[in-house]
PDB file of C-alpha atoms in Angstrom:
ATOM      1  CA  UNK N   1    -299.510 -70.348  88.841  1.00 53.00           C
ATOM      2  CA  UNK N   2    -302.107 -67.537  88.774  1.00 53.00           C
ATOM      3  CA  UNK N   3    -304.452 -68.772  86.076  1.00 53.00           C
ATOM      4  CA  UNK N   4    -304.915 -71.705  88.298  1.00 67.00           C
ATOM      5  CA  UNK N   5    -306.615 -69.601  91.140  1.00 76.00           C
ATOM      6  CA  UNK N   6    -309.830 -69.214  89.400  1.00 78.00           C
ATOM      7  CA  UNK N   7    -310.236 -72.987  88.549  1.00 77.00           C
ATOM      8  CA  UNK N   8    -309.316 -74.112  92.205  1.00 82.00           C
ATOM      9  CA  UNK N   9    -311.792 -71.386  93.553  1.00 81.00           C
ATOM     10  CA  UNK N  10    -314.409 -72.531  91.790  1.00 77.00           C
ATOM     11  CA  UNK N  11    -313.838 -75.823  92.380  1.00 78.00           C
ATOM     12  CA  UNK N  12    -313.706 -75.251  95.953  1.00 81.00           C
ATOM     13  CA  UNK N  13    -317.170 -73.632  96.121  1.00 79.00           C
ATOM     14  CA  UNK N  14    -318.973 -76.343  94.019  1.00 77.00           C
ATOM     15  CA  UNK N  15    -317.444 -79.140  96.497  1.00 79.00           C
ATOM     16  CA  UNK N  16    -318.287 -77.401  99.457  1.00 83.00           C
ATOM     17  CA  UNK N  17    -321.673 -76.720  98.547  1.00 81.00           C
ATOM     18  CA  UNK N  18    -322.277 -80.153  97.092  1.00 80.00           C
ATOM     19  CA  UNK N  19    -320.854 -81.843 100.039  1.00 83.00           C
ATOM     20  CA  UNK N  20    -323.462 -80.507 102.484  1.00 83.00           C
ATOM     21  CA  UNK N  21    -326.299 -81.733 100.412  1.00 81.00           C
ATOM     22  CA  UNK N  22    -324.926 -84.986  99.570  1.00 80.00           C
ATOM     23  CA  UNK N  23    -324.758 -85.504 103.698  1.00 85.00           C
ATOM     24  CA  UNK N  24    -328.364 -84.347 103.993  1.00 83.00           C
ATOM     25  CA  UNK N  25    -329.498 -86.728 101.265  1.00 81.00           C
ATOM     26  CA  UNK N  26    -327.453 -89.505 102.617  1.00 82.00           C
ATOM     27  CA  UNK N  27    -328.584 -88.868 106.180  1.00 83.00           C
ATOM     28  CA  UNK N  28    -332.313 -89.214 104.959  1.00 81.00           C
ATOM     29  CA  UNK N  29    -332.289 -91.846 102.658  1.00 78.00           C
ATOM     30  CA  UNK N  30    -329.307 -94.118 104.323  1.00 77.00           C
ATOM     31  CA  UNK N  31    -327.428 -94.318 101.196  1.00 75.00           C
ATOM     32  CA  UNK N  32    -323.801 -95.894 101.438  1.00 75.00           C
ATOM     33  CA  UNK N  33    -322.924 -94.762  97.671  1.00 71.00           C
ATOM     34  CA  UNK N  34    -324.484 -91.185  98.868  1.00 74.00           C
ATOM     35  CA  UNK N  35    -322.267 -90.892 101.841  1.00 79.00           C
ATOM     36  CA  UNK N  36    -319.165 -92.011 100.380  1.00 76.00           C
ATOM     37  CA  UNK N  37    -319.865 -89.109  97.657  1.00 73.00           C
ATOM     38  CA  UNK N  38    -320.086 -86.487 100.520  1.00 80.00           C
ATOM     39  CA  UNK N  39    -317.037 -87.613 101.917  1.00 80.00           C
ATOM     40  CA  UNK N  40    -315.458 -87.539  98.201  1.00 73.00           C
ATOM     41  CA  UNK N  41    -316.725 -84.037  97.994  1.00 80.00           C
ATOM     42  CA  UNK N  42    -315.168 -83.049 101.582  1.00 83.00           C
ATOM     43  CA  UNK N  43    -312.032 -84.573 100.626  1.00 79.00           C
ATOM     44  CA  UNK N  44    -311.600 -82.373  97.414  1.00 79.00           C
ATOM     45  CA  UNK N  45    -312.520 -79.241  99.265  1.00 83.00           C
ATOM     46  CA  UNK N  46    -309.903 -79.712 101.711  1.00 83.00           C
ATOM     47  CA  UNK N  47    -307.364 -80.761  98.804  1.00 81.00           C
ATOM     48  CA  UNK N  48    -308.164 -77.516  97.187  1.00 83.00           C
ATOM     49  CA  UNK N  49    -307.467 -75.789  99.975  1.00 87.00           C
ATOM     50  CA  UNK N  50    -304.105 -77.229 100.455  1.00 86.00           C
ATOM     51  CA  UNK N  51    -303.699 -76.503  96.770  1.00 85.00           C
ATOM     52  CA  UNK N  52    -303.878 -72.332  97.407  1.00 87.00           C
ATOM     53  CA  UNK N  53    -301.696 -72.985 100.630  1.00 88.00           C
ATOM     54  CA  UNK N  54    -299.110 -74.719  98.496  1.00 86.00           C
ATOM     55  CA  UNK N  55    -299.253 -71.499  95.934  1.00 86.00           C
ATOM     56  CA  UNK N  56    -299.050 -68.905  98.349  1.00 88.00           C
ATOM     57  CA  UNK N  57    -295.952 -70.384 100.108  1.00 88.00           C
ATOM     58  CA  UNK N  58    -294.403 -71.330  96.890  1.00 87.00           C
ATOM     59  CA  UNK N  59    -294.284 -67.426  96.283  1.00 87.00           C
ATOM     60  CA  UNK N  60    -291.784 -66.792  99.297  1.00 89.00           C
ATOM     61  CA  UNK N  61    -288.515 -65.192  98.541  1.00 88.00           C
ATOM     62  CA  UNK N  62    -285.544 -67.320  98.717  1.00 88.00           C
ATOM     63  CA  UNK N  63    -283.791 -67.183 102.027  1.00 87.00           C
ATOM     64  CA  UNK N  64    -280.071 -68.628 103.280  1.00 88.00           C
ATOM     65  CA  UNK N  65    -281.944 -71.917 104.370  1.00 89.00           C
ATOM     66  CA  UNK N  66    -283.569 -72.011 100.760  1.00 88.00           C
ATOM     67  CA  UNK N  67    -281.574 -70.018  98.236  1.00 88.00           C
ATOM     68  CA  UNK N  68    -283.368 -71.280  95.063  1.00 87.00           C
ATOM     69  CA  UNK N  69    -286.486 -70.227  96.655  1.00 87.00           C
ATOM     70  CA  UNK N  70    -289.724 -72.437  97.914  1.00 88.00           C
ATOM     71  CA  UNK N  71    -291.350 -73.154  94.262  1.00 87.00           C
ATOM     72  CA  UNK N  72    -291.384 -76.735  95.197  1.00 88.00           C
ATOM     73  CA  UNK N  73    -294.007 -76.285  98.076  1.00 89.00           C
ATOM     74  CA  UNK N  74    -296.766 -76.601  95.201  1.00 87.00           C
ATOM     75  CA  UNK N  75    -295.229 -80.053  94.305  1.00 88.00           C
ATOM     76  CA  UNK N  76    -295.365 -81.133  98.068  1.00 90.00           C
ATOM     77  CA  UNK N  77    -298.627 -79.926  98.883  1.00 88.00           C
ATOM     78  CA  UNK N  78    -300.060 -81.700  95.358  1.00 86.00           C
ATOM     79  CA  UNK N  79    -298.511 -84.673  96.683  1.00 88.00           C
ATOM     80  CA  UNK N  80    -300.277 -84.405 100.230  1.00 88.00           C
ATOM     81  CA  UNK N  81    -303.443 -84.051  97.836  1.00 85.00           C
ATOM     82  CA  UNK N  82    -302.878 -87.463  96.566  1.00 84.00           C
ATOM     83  CA  UNK N  83    -302.214 -89.043  99.583  1.00 86.00           C
ATOM     84  CA  UNK N  84    -305.274 -87.905 101.092  1.00 83.00           C
ATOM     85  CA  UNK N  85    -307.672 -88.860  98.182  1.00 82.00           C
ATOM     86  CA  UNK N  86    -306.157 -92.319  98.819  1.00 81.00           C
ATOM     87  CA  UNK N  87    -306.069 -92.255 102.397  1.00 81.00           C
ATOM     88  CA  UNK N  88    -309.308 -90.740 103.036  1.00 81.00           C
ATOM     89  CA  UNK N  89    -311.525 -90.331 100.048  1.00 79.00           C
ATOM     90  CA  UNK N  90    -310.656 -94.030  98.487  1.00 84.00           C
ATOM     91  CA  UNK N  91    -310.322 -95.727 102.088  1.00 86.00           C
ATOM     92  CA  UNK N  92    -313.415 -94.779 103.598  1.00 81.00           C
ATOM     93  CA  UNK N  93    -315.547 -95.275 100.300  1.00 83.00           C
ATOM     94  CA  UNK N  94    -314.173 -98.715 100.500  1.00 89.00           C
ATOM     95  CA  UNK N  95    -315.129 -99.293 103.943  1.00 86.00           C
ATOM     96  CA  UNK N  96    -318.458 -98.040 103.542  1.00 81.00           C
ATOM     97  CA  UNK N  97    -319.027-100.156 100.481  1.00 86.00           C
ATOM     98  CA  UNK N  98    -318.078-103.354 101.962  1.00 90.00           C
ATOM     99  CA  UNK N  99    -319.884-102.753 105.144  1.00 87.00           C
ATOM    100  CA  UNK N 100    -323.051-102.114 103.230  1.00 82.00           C
ATOM    101  CA  UNK N 101    -322.591-105.471 101.153  1.00 88.00           C
ATOM    102  CA  UNK N 102    -322.073-107.174 104.237  1.00 87.00           C
ATOM    103  CA  UNK N 103    -325.265-105.794 105.856  1.00 84.00           C
ATOM    104  CA  UNK N 104    -327.228-104.291 103.244  1.00 82.00           C
ATOM    105  CA  UNK N 105    -329.666-101.256 104.306  1.00 75.00           C
ATOM    106  CA  UNK N 106    -332.616-100.291 102.384  1.00 76.00           C
ATOM    107  CA  UNK N 107    -332.463 -96.891 100.577  1.00 70.00           C
ATOM    108  CA  UNK N 108    -335.231 -94.660 101.943  1.00 71.00           C
ATOM    109  CA  UNK N 109    -336.236 -91.562  99.669  1.00 73.00           C
ATOM    110  CA  UNK N 110    -334.498 -92.482  96.572  1.00 73.00           C
ATOM    111  CA  UNK N 111    -335.932 -89.390  95.030  1.00 81.00           C
ATOM    112  CA  UNK N 112    -333.769 -87.031  97.620  1.00 80.00           C
ATOM    113  CA  UNK N 113    -330.612 -89.036  96.111  1.00 76.00           C
ATOM    114  CA  UNK N 114    -331.651 -88.629  92.310  1.00 83.00           C
ATOM    115  CA  UNK N 115    -332.111 -84.914  92.848  1.00 85.00           C
ATOM    116  CA  UNK N 116    -328.801 -84.405  94.937  1.00 82.00           C
ATOM    117  CA  UNK N 117    -327.074 -86.676  92.423  1.00 81.00           C
ATOM    118  CA  UNK N 118    -328.483 -84.454  89.108  1.00 86.00           C
ATOM    119  CA  UNK N 119    -327.454 -81.314  90.885  1.00 84.00           C
ATOM    120  CA  UNK N 120    -324.397 -82.629  91.747  1.00 81.00           C
ATOM    121  CA  UNK N 121    -323.658 -83.697  88.056  1.00 85.00           C
ATOM    122  CA  UNK N 122    -324.483 -80.596  86.903  1.00 86.00           C
ATOM    123  CA  UNK N 123    -322.195 -78.397  89.392  1.00 81.00           C
ATOM    124  CA  UNK N 124    -319.377 -80.958  88.888  1.00 81.00           C
ATOM    125  CA  UNK N 125    -319.802 -80.753  85.316  1.00 85.00           C
ATOM    126  CA  UNK N 126    -319.644 -76.916  84.939  1.00 82.00           C
ATOM    127  CA  UNK N 127    -316.454 -76.956  87.167  1.00 80.00           C
ATOM    128  CA  UNK N 128    -315.076 -79.697  85.086  1.00 84.00           C
ATOM    129  CA  UNK N 129    -315.542 -77.912  82.047  1.00 85.00           C
ATOM    130  CA  UNK N 130    -313.941 -74.704  83.245  1.00 81.00           C
ATOM    131  CA  UNK N 131    -310.998 -76.425  84.615  1.00 80.00           C
ATOM    132  CA  UNK N 132    -310.700 -78.391  81.288  1.00 82.00           C
ATOM    133  CA  UNK N 133    -311.227 -74.932  79.162  1.00 82.00           C
ATOM    134  CA  UNK N 134    -308.448 -73.396  81.259  1.00 76.00           C
ATOM    135  CA  UNK N 135    -306.293 -76.747  81.014  1.00 77.00           C
ATOM    136  CA  UNK N 136    -306.686 -76.490  77.090  1.00 78.00           C
ATOM    137  CA  UNK N 137    -305.052 -73.047  76.844  1.00 72.00           C
ATOM    138  CA  UNK N 138    -301.936 -73.967  78.428  1.00 70.00           C
ATOM    139  CA  UNK N 139    -301.759 -77.176  76.988  1.00 64.00           C
ATOM    140  CA  UNK N 140    -300.276 -76.325  73.776  1.00 64.00           C
ATOM    141  CA  UNK N 141    -299.900 -79.020  71.148  1.00 69.00           C
ATOM    142  CA  UNK N 142    -299.836 -81.988  73.105  1.00 68.00           C
ATOM    143  CA  UNK N 143    -302.338 -84.326  73.803  1.00 68.00           C
ATOM    144  CA  UNK N 144    -304.327 -84.145  77.270  1.00 66.00           C
ATOM    145  CA  UNK N 145    -302.188 -87.294  78.951  1.00 68.00           C
ATOM    146  CA  UNK N 146    -299.132 -85.765  77.224  1.00 70.00           C
ATOM    147  CA  UNK N 147    -299.639 -82.560  78.641  1.00 69.00           C
ATOM    148  CA  UNK N 148    -300.503 -83.622  81.985  1.00 69.00           C
ATOM    149  CA  UNK N 149    -297.247 -86.036  81.837  1.00 67.00           C
ATOM    150  CA  UNK N 150    -295.119 -82.814  80.560  1.00 67.00           C
ATOM    151  CA  UNK N 151    -296.835 -80.280  82.744  1.00 71.00           C
ATOM    152  CA  UNK N 152    -294.952 -78.397  85.532  1.00 76.00           C
ATOM    153  CA  UNK N 153    -298.098 -77.188  87.327  1.00 77.00           C
ATOM    154  CA  UNK N 154    -299.792 -79.598  89.225  1.00 78.00           C
ATOM    155  CA  UNK N 155    -302.149 -77.172  90.981  1.00 74.00           C
ATOM    156  CA  UNK N 156    -304.327 -77.211  87.110  1.00 72.00           C
ATOM    157  CA  UNK N 157    -304.056 -81.160  86.526  1.00 73.00           C
ATOM    158  CA  UNK N 158    -304.804 -81.990  90.066  1.00 78.00           C
ATOM    159  CA  UNK N 159    -308.217 -79.917  90.012  1.00 80.00           C
ATOM    160  CA  UNK N 160    -308.637 -81.676  86.563  1.00 81.00           C
ATOM    161  CA  UNK N 161    -308.297 -85.244  88.085  1.00 80.00           C
ATOM    162  CA  UNK N 162    -310.312 -84.545  90.952  1.00 79.00           C
ATOM    163  CA  UNK N 163    -313.261 -83.062  88.875  1.00 81.00           C
ATOM    164  CA  UNK N 164    -313.204 -86.272  86.419  1.00 84.00           C
ATOM    165  CA  UNK N 165    -313.091 -88.386  89.269  1.00 83.00           C
ATOM    166  CA  UNK N 166    -316.024 -86.733  91.128  1.00 80.00           C
ATOM    167  CA  UNK N 167    -318.192 -86.623  88.035  1.00 86.00           C
ATOM    168  CA  UNK N 168    -317.618 -90.606  87.389  1.00 88.00           C
ATOM    169  CA  UNK N 169    -318.404 -91.299  91.058  1.00 84.00           C
ATOM    170  CA  UNK N 170    -321.511 -89.199  90.743  1.00 82.00           C
ATOM    171  CA  UNK N 171    -322.534 -91.441  87.909  1.00 89.00           C
ATOM    172  CA  UNK N 172    -321.426 -94.391  89.552  1.00 89.00           C
ATOM    173  CA  UNK N 173    -323.830 -93.599  92.422  1.00 84.00           C
ATOM    174  CA  UNK N 174    -326.627 -92.796  90.116  1.00 87.00           C
ATOM    175  CA  UNK N 175    -326.377 -96.096  88.899  1.00 90.00           C
ATOM    176  CA  UNK N 176    -326.056 -97.704  92.253  1.00 87.00           C
ATOM    177  CA  UNK N 177    -329.150 -96.109  93.559  1.00 82.00           C
ATOM    178  CA  UNK N 178    -330.915 -96.746  90.887  1.00 88.00           C
ATOM    179  CA  UNK N 179    -330.322-100.660  90.493  1.00 89.00           C
ATOM    180  CA  UNK N 180    -330.819-100.876  93.943  1.00 85.00           C
ATOM    181  CA  UNK N 181    -334.367 -99.478  93.666  1.00 83.00           C
ATOM    182  CA  UNK N 182    -335.268-100.898  90.478  1.00 86.00           C
ATOM    183  CA  UNK N 183    -334.080-104.483  91.226  1.00 87.00           C
ATOM    184  CA  UNK N 184    -334.788-104.509  95.216  1.00 84.00           C
ATOM    185  CA  UNK N 185    -331.170-105.891  95.503  1.00 86.00           C
ATOM    186  CA  UNK N 186    -329.834-103.940  97.856  1.00 81.00           C
ATOM    187  CA  UNK N 187    -325.786-105.036  97.290  1.00 87.00           C
ATOM    188  CA  UNK N 188    -325.893-102.475  94.390  1.00 88.00           C
ATOM    189  CA  UNK N 189    -325.518 -99.445  96.710  1.00 82.00           C
ATOM    190  CA  UNK N 190    -322.720-101.216  98.364  1.00 86.00           C
ATOM    191  CA  UNK N 191    -320.855-102.305  95.048  1.00 90.00           C
ATOM    192  CA  UNK N 192    -321.285 -98.502  93.864  1.00 88.00           C
ATOM    193  CA  UNK N 193    -319.462 -97.474  96.940  1.00 86.00           C
ATOM    194  CA  UNK N 194    -316.753 -99.952  96.179  1.00 90.00           C
ATOM    195  CA  UNK N 195    -316.384 -98.623  92.826  1.00 90.00           C
ATOM    196  CA  UNK N 196    -316.185 -95.172  93.764  1.00 85.00           C
ATOM    197  CA  UNK N 197    -313.329 -95.923  96.097  1.00 87.00           C
ATOM    198  CA  UNK N 198    -311.465 -97.730  93.560  1.00 91.00           C
ATOM    199  CA  UNK N 199    -312.218 -94.978  91.348  1.00 88.00           C
ATOM    200  CA  UNK N 200    -310.456 -92.710  93.643  1.00 84.00           C
ATOM    201  CA  UNK N 201    -307.390 -94.878  94.660  1.00 88.00           C
ATOM    202  CA  UNK N 202    -306.776 -94.824  90.888  1.00 88.00           C
ATOM    203  CA  UNK N 203    -306.805 -90.974  90.414  1.00 84.00           C
ATOM    204  CA  UNK N 204    -304.694 -90.840  93.766  1.00 86.00           C
ATOM    205  CA  UNK N 205    -302.055 -93.349  92.410  1.00 88.00           C
ATOM    206  CA  UNK N 206    -301.838 -91.443  89.067  1.00 84.00           C
ATOM    207  CA  UNK N 207    -301.596 -87.875  90.492  1.00 84.00           C
ATOM    208  CA  UNK N 208    -299.022 -89.165  93.429  1.00 87.00           C
ATOM    209  CA  UNK N 209    -296.978 -90.666  90.137  1.00 84.00           C
ATOM    210  CA  UNK N 210    -296.971 -87.270  88.401  1.00 80.00           C
ATOM    211  CA  UNK N 211    -296.348 -84.999  91.215  1.00 85.00           C
ATOM    212  CA  UNK N 212    -293.501 -87.525  92.420  1.00 86.00           C
ATOM    213  CA  UNK N 213    -290.907 -86.868  90.028  1.00 83.00           C
ATOM    214  CA  UNK N 214    -291.588 -82.997  90.223  1.00 84.00           C
ATOM    215  CA  UNK N 215    -291.112 -83.090  93.937  1.00 87.00           C
ATOM    216  CA  UNK N 216    -287.615 -85.153  93.590  1.00 87.00           C
ATOM    217  CA  UNK N 217    -286.435 -82.830  90.780  1.00 84.00           C
ATOM    218  CA  UNK N 218    -287.741 -83.302  87.213  1.00 87.00           C
ATOM    219  CA  UNK N 219    -285.555 -81.796  84.238  1.00 89.00           C
ATOM    220  CA  UNK N 220    -287.037 -79.114  82.097  1.00 89.00           C
ATOM    221  CA  UNK N 221    -289.137 -80.214  79.137  1.00 86.00           C
ATOM    222  CA  UNK N 222    -286.816 -82.052  76.332  1.00 87.00           C
ATOM    223  CA  UNK N 223    -287.453 -79.095  73.613  1.00 88.00           C
ATOM    224  CA  UNK N 224    -286.233 -76.870  76.104  1.00 91.00           C
ATOM    225  CA  UNK N 225    -283.244 -78.803  76.833  1.00 93.00           C
ATOM    226  CA  UNK N 226    -282.346 -79.146  73.285  1.00 94.00           C
ATOM    227  CA  UNK N 227    -282.724 -75.447  72.737  1.00 94.00           C
ATOM    228  CA  UNK N 228    -280.210 -74.429  75.723  1.00 95.00           C
ATOM    229  CA  UNK N 229    -277.942 -77.119  74.090  1.00 94.00           C
ATOM    230  CA  UNK N 230    -278.167 -75.220  70.673  1.00 93.00           C
ATOM    231  CA  UNK N 231    -277.818 -71.859  72.308  1.00 93.00           C
ATOM    232  CA  UNK N 232    -274.318 -72.859  74.383  1.00 93.00           C
ATOM    233  CA  UNK N 233    -273.185 -74.833  70.960  1.00 91.00           C
ATOM    234  CA  UNK N 234    -273.106 -71.593  69.214  1.00 91.00           C
ATOM    235  CA  UNK N 235    -271.697 -69.237  71.551  1.00 89.00           C
ATOM    236  CA  UNK N 236    -268.296 -67.675  70.635  1.00 88.00           C
ATOM    237  CA  UNK N 237    -265.391 -69.839  71.663  1.00 87.00           C
ATOM    238  CA  UNK N 238    -267.462 -73.044  72.661  1.00 90.00           C
ATOM    239  CA  UNK N 239    -266.139 -76.049  70.750  1.00 88.00           C
ATOM    240  CA  UNK N 240    -268.337 -78.247  72.528  1.00 90.00           C
ATOM    241  CA  UNK N 241    -271.089 -78.927  74.926  1.00 91.00           C
ATOM    242  CA  UNK N 242    -270.907 -81.846  77.573  1.00 90.00           C
ATOM    243  CA  UNK N 243    -274.113 -81.635  79.451  1.00 90.00           C
ATOM    244  CA  UNK N 244    -277.197 -79.564  79.856  1.00 94.00           C
ATOM    245  CA  UNK N 245    -278.551 -80.313  83.618  1.00 94.00           C
ATOM    246  CA  UNK N 246    -281.682 -78.855  84.444  1.00 94.00           C
ATOM    247  CA  UNK N 247    -284.090 -78.988  87.149  1.00 93.00           C
ATOM    248  CA  UNK N 248    -287.839 -77.209  87.908  1.00 91.00           C
ATOM    249  CA  UNK N 249    -287.346 -75.633  91.145  1.00 91.00           C
ATOM    250  CA  UNK N 250    -290.950 -74.701  90.792  1.00 87.00           C
ATOM    251  CA  UNK N 251    -293.614 -74.691  87.847  1.00 84.00           C
ATOM    252  CA  UNK N 252    -291.892 -70.972  86.613  1.00 85.00           C
ATOM    253  CA  UNK N 253    -288.606 -71.662  88.017  1.00 90.00           C
ATOM    254  CA  UNK N 254    -285.722 -73.608  85.979  1.00 93.00           C
ATOM    255  CA  UNK N 255    -282.200 -74.156  87.238  1.00 94.00           C
ATOM    256  CA  UNK N 256    -279.883 -74.698  84.442  1.00 95.00           C
ATOM    257  CA  UNK N 257    -276.187 -76.000  84.842  1.00 94.00           C
ATOM    258  CA  UNK N 258    -274.282 -76.071  81.687  1.00 93.00           C
ATOM    259  CA  UNK N 259    -270.734 -77.872  81.274  1.00 92.00           C
ATOM    260  CA  UNK N 260    -269.147 -76.387  78.164  1.00 92.00           C
ATOM    261  CA  UNK N 261    -265.366 -77.065  76.611  1.00 91.00           C
ATOM    262  CA  UNK N 262    -263.989 -73.993  74.800  1.00 89.00           C
ATOM    263  CA  UNK N 263    -261.735 -73.681  72.069  1.00 87.00           C
ATOM    264  CA  UNK N 264    -257.630 -74.245  72.850  1.00 84.00           C
ATOM    265  CA  UNK N 265    -256.276 -70.665  73.546  1.00 82.00           C
ATOM    266  CA  UNK N 266    -259.611 -68.717  74.652  1.00 83.00           C
ATOM    267  CA  UNK N 267    -258.777 -66.270  77.505  1.00 86.00           C
ATOM    268  CA  UNK N 268    -260.362 -66.032  80.868  1.00 85.00           C
ATOM    269  CA  UNK N 269    -261.790 -62.579  79.705  1.00 88.00           C
ATOM    270  CA  UNK N 270    -263.181 -64.108  76.537  1.00 88.00           C
ATOM    271  CA  UNK N 271    -264.699 -67.040  78.561  1.00 88.00           C
ATOM    272  CA  UNK N 272    -266.061 -64.431  81.024  1.00 89.00           C
ATOM    273  CA  UNK N 273    -267.821 -62.403  78.090  1.00 91.00           C
ATOM    274  CA  UNK N 274    -269.236 -65.790  76.443  1.00 91.00           C
ATOM    275  CA  UNK N 275    -270.802 -66.753  79.670  1.00 91.00           C
ATOM    276  CA  UNK N 276    -272.484 -63.645  80.194  1.00 92.00           C
ATOM    277  CA  UNK N 277    -273.872 -63.200  76.925  1.00 93.00           C
ATOM    278  CA  UNK N 278    -275.185 -67.313  77.228  1.00 93.00           C
ATOM    279  CA  UNK N 279    -276.766 -66.372  80.132  1.00 93.00           C
ATOM    280  CA  UNK N 280    -278.691 -63.686  78.717  1.00 94.00           C
ATOM    281  CA  UNK N 281    -279.630 -65.478  75.635  1.00 94.00           C
ATOM    282  CA  UNK N 282    -280.903 -68.342  77.520  1.00 95.00           C
ATOM    283  CA  UNK N 283    -283.099 -66.129  79.708  1.00 94.00           C
ATOM    284  CA  UNK N 284    -284.608 -64.135  77.022  1.00 93.00           C
ATOM    285  CA  UNK N 285    -285.477 -67.362  75.179  1.00 93.00           C
ATOM    286  CA  UNK N 286    -287.110 -69.128  78.147  1.00 93.00           C
ATOM    287  CA  UNK N 287    -288.882 -67.032  80.886  1.00 91.00           C
ATOM    288  CA  UNK N 288    -288.912 -69.782  83.240  1.00 91.00           C
ATOM    289  CA  UNK N 289    -285.389 -70.090  83.304  1.00 93.00           C
ATOM    290  CA  UNK N 290    -284.217 -68.036  86.153  1.00 92.00           C
ATOM    291  CA  UNK N 291    -280.858 -69.391  87.154  1.00 93.00           C
ATOM    292  CA  UNK N 292    -277.821 -70.369  85.017  1.00 94.00           C
ATOM    293  CA  UNK N 293    -274.429 -72.022  86.009  1.00 93.00           C
ATOM    294  CA  UNK N 294    -272.074 -72.856  83.413  1.00 91.00           C
ATOM    295  CA  UNK N 295    -268.638 -74.757  84.161  1.00 88.00           C
ATOM    296  CA  UNK N 296    -265.674 -74.385  81.522  1.00 82.00           C
ATOM    297  CA  UNK N 297    -264.205 -77.964  81.309  1.00 76.00           C
ATOM    298  CA  UNK N 298    -260.495 -78.257  81.001  1.00 59.00           C
ATOM    299  CA  UNK N 299    -259.055 -80.267  77.985  1.00 57.00           C
ATOM    300  CA  UNK N 300    -257.147 -83.323  79.002  1.00 51.00           C
ATOM    301  CA  UNK N 301    -253.638 -82.673  79.552  1.00 46.00           C
ATOM    302  CA  UNK N 302    -254.219 -78.798  79.644  1.00 47.00           C
ATOM    303  CA  UNK N 303    -253.836 -77.051  83.270  1.00 47.00           C
ATOM    304  CA  UNK N 304    -257.028 -76.915  85.248  1.00 45.00           C
ATOM    305  CA  UNK N 305    -258.872 -73.419  84.245  1.00 48.00           C
ATOM    306  CA  UNK N 306    -258.650 -70.919  86.961  1.00 45.00           C
ATOM    307  CA  UNK N 307    -261.803 -70.252  89.249  1.00 40.00           C
ATOM    308  CA  UNK N 308    -262.288 -66.690  87.844  1.00 39.00           C
ATOM    309  CA  UNK N 309    -263.282 -68.879  84.250  1.00 41.00           C
ATOM    310  CA  UNK N 310    -266.063 -70.713  86.057  1.00 47.00           C
ATOM    311  CA  UNK N 311    -268.764 -68.289  85.824  1.00 47.00           C
ATOM    312  CA  UNK N 312    -272.483 -68.469  87.158  1.00 50.00           C
ATOM    313  CA  UNK N 313    -275.443 -66.046  87.210  1.00 51.00           C
TER     314      UNK N 313
END
């Protein structure tokens, strides 16, 4: 998660400055779309603060109440971010848009809007490019959509989602203000605000969907699971691998539970040595695997394997 911090700080600083200029412009011009964009930037700034809070709390060490640590804090706060985008960003933008469609108001000093929107596109574009470049370094061979779906660190792709929505929203606001000025039809400004609200709502729903599975308990990527199965299947004395259960307890913390069947006449001492070696090999192959539990399944008709042969680490 450390590589996400510069991206979040850059986005937070840019959004805070842009929010101030948007609100000043909205007060001067009376533009609904500009007010919606100001609210959008404030929500984005608050969201990045929440992401930093989640990253900090996720680093807390394990405790008796939370024996596997607090890694899922980042998933919780990312989900809260999605809810805030939907409830505040989308909700207020839709409300403002509908009000200005029902009761249109003229836009004063449109040049101010153009200057602010132009600067906003410039700053948001720089933040978006920086976040995308960092994401490109971590996504590997996957496409962007697949990388988001497979990714286990939401702090990175949340910023990309926000910046993408912000860029599109600025362009929509720019078009709305321009159409209102050129055609004299004031409804375009309110319509632009509604489109921004719908855009934020769609972004929030996608973010919530991606973080929900991580919050509930998503498994490791399939290639990691298959590699662990291969390592277990090739371990000394292992006759078969029944289950490979994994769960992300945080972006860099995978919990592994293996159910294996040992060959007949394998002694408890041999089982113990195999499990210790297997634990070491899995952790060496995958840095994110922090805890491994191995259950030695008994054969049908054979006495239950004694507890000392069921090892975990």
